[in-house]
Amino acid sequence: MTRIGVLALQGDVSEHVLAMQRALSGKGEVLEIRRPGEISSCDGLVLPGGESTSISRQLEISGMAQELKAAARSGMPILATCAGLVLVSRKIEGDAKVRPLGLMDIKIDRNAFGPQRESFEADLLVEGFDRPYRAVFIRAPAIVDVGGKVQVLARIGEVVVGARQDNLLALAFHPELTEDMRFHQIFQKMLEA
Ligand code: GLN
């Protein structure tokens, strides 16, 4: 049975657990990951939205940052949303508070949409989707630069808000908060590959 871990150090963990359970519809189990040693028992991992400073600190202190890097490099599919996207990046523009894991060749702006746009929704044209995807953004970061191995999936204006690099799917918005499961379906295909 497929085991999907949701990193549960901080952030919107329960929303991700419920959304992933809905996506798997009984064909897998979803676990909350809190302790060292738990990541490697999973077939796939979700890095939720939340406060990337707090999640980053706890990953470092617990030693789970190394485990997460090893899992990603071994090819484990990872769905990284919002703060999760910040964590998997290679570089964070003008911000020394979060130590990025450097798993994906992307540069991030943590405050790309400005403080006055705390949260908003947008219809995205997504590579491979036949109709727009309504995305929910909450104090969202954005990708401001991508390396050659990164496939851009969606943009808002100049910035990238969805991207994939091999086994990593990174989204600036929150697919766990809407009914549309198309990004979860991409993640499920990554699990089968
Ligand atoms: N801006 C937040 C951070 O960098 C992320 C916001 C979110 O995950 N909703 O931690």
Short mmCIF file of C-alpha atoms and ligand atoms in Angstrom, two decimals:
data_model
loop_
_atom_site.label_atom_id
_atom_site.label_comp_id
_atom_site.label_asym_id
_atom_site.label_seq_id
_atom_site.Cartn_x
_atom_site.Cartn_y
_atom_site.Cartn_z
CA MET A 1 0.00 0.00 0.00
CA THR A 2 1.32 3.42 -0.94
CA ARG A 3 2.48 5.44 2.08
CA ILE A 4 2.48 9.20 1.77
CA GLY A 5 4.05 11.26 4.53
CA VAL A 6 3.01 14.82 5.30
CA LEU A 7 5.77 16.72 7.11
CA ALA A 8 3.99 17.76 10.30
CA LEU A 9 6.43 20.11 12.04
CA GLN A 10 4.27 23.19 11.43
CA GLY A 11 1.72 24.51 8.92
CA ASP A 12 -1.49 23.34 7.28
CA VAL A 13 -0.85 19.65 7.89
CA SER A 14 -4.40 18.38 8.44
CA GLU A 15 -5.65 20.01 5.22
CA HIS A 16 -2.92 18.19 3.30
CA VAL A 17 -3.69 14.88 5.03
CA LEU A 18 -7.37 15.15 4.10
CA ALA A 19 -6.68 16.23 0.51
CA MET A 20 -4.19 13.42 -0.02
CA GLN A 21 -6.59 10.85 1.49
CA ARG A 22 -9.22 12.11 -0.95
CA ALA A 23 -6.78 11.83 -3.87
CA LEU A 24 -5.71 8.30 -2.93
CA SER A 25 -9.33 7.25 -2.28
CA GLY A 26 -8.46 4.27 -0.13
CA LYS A 27 -5.52 3.11 -2.25
CA GLY A 28 -2.89 4.32 0.15
CA GLU A 29 -2.29 5.66 3.63
CA VAL A 30 -1.29 9.12 4.73
CA LEU A 31 0.99 9.59 7.74
CA GLU A 32 2.07 12.66 9.69
CA ILE A 33 5.87 12.84 9.81
CA ARG A 34 7.39 14.37 12.95
CA ARG A 35 10.43 12.37 13.93
CA PRO A 36 13.78 11.38 12.45
CA GLY A 37 13.66 8.00 10.72
CA GLU A 38 10.09 8.36 9.48
CA ILE A 39 10.71 9.89 6.05
CA SER A 40 12.49 6.88 4.59
CA SER A 41 9.47 4.63 5.29
CA CYS A 42 7.36 6.67 2.85
CA ASP A 43 6.82 6.33 -0.89
CA GLY A 44 6.11 10.04 -1.30
CA LEU A 45 6.24 13.19 0.80
CA VAL A 46 4.28 16.44 1.13
CA LEU A 47 5.91 19.62 2.41
CA PRO A 48 2.99 21.83 3.51
CA GLY A 49 2.51 25.56 3.60
CA GLY A 50 3.14 27.38 6.85
CA GLU A 51 6.06 29.37 8.14
CA SER A 52 9.20 28.33 6.29
CA THR A 53 11.44 29.90 8.97
CA SER A 54 9.94 27.63 11.64
CA ILE A 55 9.87 24.46 9.50
CA SER A 56 13.45 25.08 8.34
CA ARG A 57 14.70 25.51 11.91
CA GLN A 58 13.01 22.33 13.10
CA LEU A 59 14.32 20.34 10.14
CA GLU A 60 17.86 21.43 10.98
CA ILE A 61 17.62 20.83 14.73
CA SER A 62 16.06 17.37 14.36
CA GLY A 63 18.49 16.21 11.70
CA MET A 64 15.54 15.59 9.37
CA ALA A 65 16.93 18.07 6.82
CA GLN A 66 19.60 15.51 5.88
CA GLU A 67 17.01 12.74 5.64
CA LEU A 68 14.78 14.84 3.47
CA LYS A 69 17.65 15.68 1.13
CA ALA A 70 18.63 12.01 0.87
CA ALA A 71 15.03 10.98 0.13
CA ALA A 72 14.67 13.64 -2.57
CA ARG A 73 17.97 12.66 -4.16
CA SER A 74 16.97 8.99 -4.17
CA GLY A 75 13.96 9.95 -6.32
CA MET A 76 11.12 10.03 -3.78
CA PRO A 77 8.23 12.09 -5.23
CA ILE A 78 7.79 15.31 -3.24
CA LEU A 79 4.89 17.76 -3.39
CA ALA A 80 6.11 21.09 -2.01
CA THR A 81 3.54 23.83 -1.51
CA CYS A 82 4.07 27.46 -0.51
CA ALA A 83 6.47 27.35 2.49
CA GLY A 84 7.46 23.89 1.16
CA LEU A 85 8.40 25.51 -2.14
CA VAL A 86 10.62 27.96 -0.26
CA LEU A 87 12.34 25.04 1.49
CA VAL A 88 13.19 23.03 -1.64
CA SER A 89 14.69 26.02 -3.46
CA ARG A 90 18.35 26.65 -4.20
CA LYS A 91 18.34 30.33 -3.28
CA ILE A 92 16.05 32.79 -1.50
CA GLU A 93 16.30 36.37 -2.67
CA GLY A 94 17.24 38.86 0.05
CA ASP A 95 16.45 36.57 2.98
CA ALA A 96 18.91 34.89 5.32
CA LYS A 97 16.35 33.55 7.82
CA VAL A 98 15.53 30.35 5.95
CA ARG A 99 18.21 27.86 4.97
CA PRO A 100 16.94 26.36 1.69
CA LEU A 101 17.53 22.65 1.10
CA GLY A 102 18.81 23.26 -2.43
CA LEU A 103 16.87 20.37 -3.99
CA MET A 104 15.42 22.28 -6.91
CA ASP A 105 17.20 24.68 -9.23
CA ILE A 106 14.91 27.64 -8.52
CA LYS A 107 15.35 31.06 -6.92
CA ILE A 108 12.55 32.30 -4.67
CA ASP A 109 11.14 35.63 -3.58
CA ARG A 110 9.28 35.00 -0.30
CA ASN A 111 7.28 38.16 -0.62
CA ALA A 112 6.72 38.24 -4.37
CA PHE A 113 3.16 39.52 -4.30
CA GLY A 114 3.68 42.23 -1.69
CA PRO A 115 2.15 42.62 1.77
CA GLN A 116 -1.08 44.16 0.46
CA ARG A 117 -1.86 40.97 -1.42
CA GLU A 118 -1.94 38.73 1.65
CA SER A 119 -4.17 36.22 -0.04
CA PHE A 120 -5.92 35.99 -3.37
CA GLU A 121 -7.26 33.56 -5.93
CA ALA A 122 -6.27 33.39 -9.58
CA ASP A 123 -7.20 31.35 -12.63
CA LEU A 124 -4.00 29.78 -13.89
CA LEU A 125 -3.24 28.44 -17.32
CA VAL A 126 -1.32 25.30 -16.49
CA GLU A 127 0.88 23.34 -18.87
CA GLY A 128 -0.99 20.14 -19.72
CA PHE A 129 -4.40 21.21 -18.30
CA ASP A 130 -7.29 21.67 -20.74
CA ARG A 131 -9.06 24.31 -18.65
CA PRO A 132 -7.91 26.95 -16.12
CA TYR A 133 -7.08 25.98 -12.56
CA ARG A 134 -8.42 28.20 -9.75
CA ALA A 135 -5.52 28.59 -7.32
CA VAL A 136 -5.55 29.90 -3.74
CA PHE A 137 -2.51 31.98 -2.73
CA ILE A 138 -1.77 32.82 0.92
CA ARG A 139 1.23 35.10 1.60
CA ALA A 140 2.66 33.30 -1.36
CA PRO A 141 6.25 33.12 -2.48
CA ALA A 142 7.08 32.95 -6.18
CA ILE A 143 9.84 31.53 -8.31
CA VAL A 144 11.83 34.35 -9.92
CA ASP A 145 14.46 32.27 -11.71
CA VAL A 146 14.59 28.66 -12.93
CA GLY A 147 17.47 26.45 -14.04
CA GLY A 148 17.58 24.39 -17.21
CA LYS A 149 16.18 21.18 -15.71
CA VAL A 150 13.06 22.88 -14.37
CA GLN A 151 9.77 22.56 -16.23
CA VAL A 152 7.58 25.64 -15.74
CA LEU A 153 3.92 24.67 -15.22
CA ALA A 154 2.25 28.01 -14.44
CA ARG A 155 3.00 31.71 -14.23
CA ILE A 156 1.41 34.90 -12.96
CA GLY A 157 2.86 37.71 -15.04
CA GLU A 158 6.64 37.48 -14.88
CA VAL A 159 6.90 35.05 -12.00
CA VAL A 160 6.54 31.27 -11.93
CA VAL A 161 4.04 29.79 -9.47
CA GLY A 162 4.19 26.10 -10.41
CA ALA A 163 7.16 24.04 -11.55
CA ARG A 164 8.52 20.53 -11.72
CA GLN A 165 12.02 19.13 -11.66
CA ASP A 166 12.09 15.34 -11.95
CA ASN A 167 10.56 13.99 -8.70
CA LEU A 168 9.82 17.43 -7.24
CA LEU A 169 6.53 19.25 -7.82
CA ALA A 170 6.58 22.76 -6.33
CA LEU A 171 3.56 25.05 -6.11
CA ALA A 172 3.33 28.59 -4.70
CA PHE A 173 -0.39 28.08 -4.02
CA HIS A 174 -2.47 25.59 -2.00
CA PRO A 175 -3.90 22.60 -3.93
CA GLU A 176 -5.03 21.10 -0.60
CA LEU A 177 -7.58 23.91 -0.11
CA THR A 178 -9.62 23.44 -3.28
CA GLU A 179 -11.69 20.61 -4.72
CA ASP A 180 -9.78 20.48 -8.01
CA MET A 181 -7.43 17.49 -7.67
CA ARG A 182 -5.42 17.87 -10.87
CA PHE A 183 -2.13 18.62 -9.13
CA HIS A 184 -2.64 15.66 -6.81
CA GLN A 185 -3.19 13.57 -9.93
CA ILE A 186 0.19 14.71 -11.30
CA PHE A 187 1.74 13.71 -7.97
CA GLN A 188 0.02 10.30 -8.14
CA LYS A 189 1.47 9.73 -11.63
CA MET A 190 4.91 10.58 -10.20
CA LEU A 191 4.38 7.86 -7.56
CA GLU A 192 3.59 5.31 -10.27
CA ALA A 193 6.60 6.21 -12.44
N1 GLN B 1 5.51 33.22 3.08
C1 GLN B 1 5.51 32.05 3.91
C2 GLN B 1 6.91 31.58 4.20
O1 GLN B 1 7.85 31.91 3.52
C3 GLN B 1 4.77 30.92 3.22
C4 GLN B 1 3.28 31.16 3.30
C5 GLN B 1 2.47 29.90 3.20
O2 GLN B 1 3.00 28.80 3.26
N2 GLN B 1 1.17 30.05 3.09
O3 GLN B 1 7.07 30.85 5.15
#
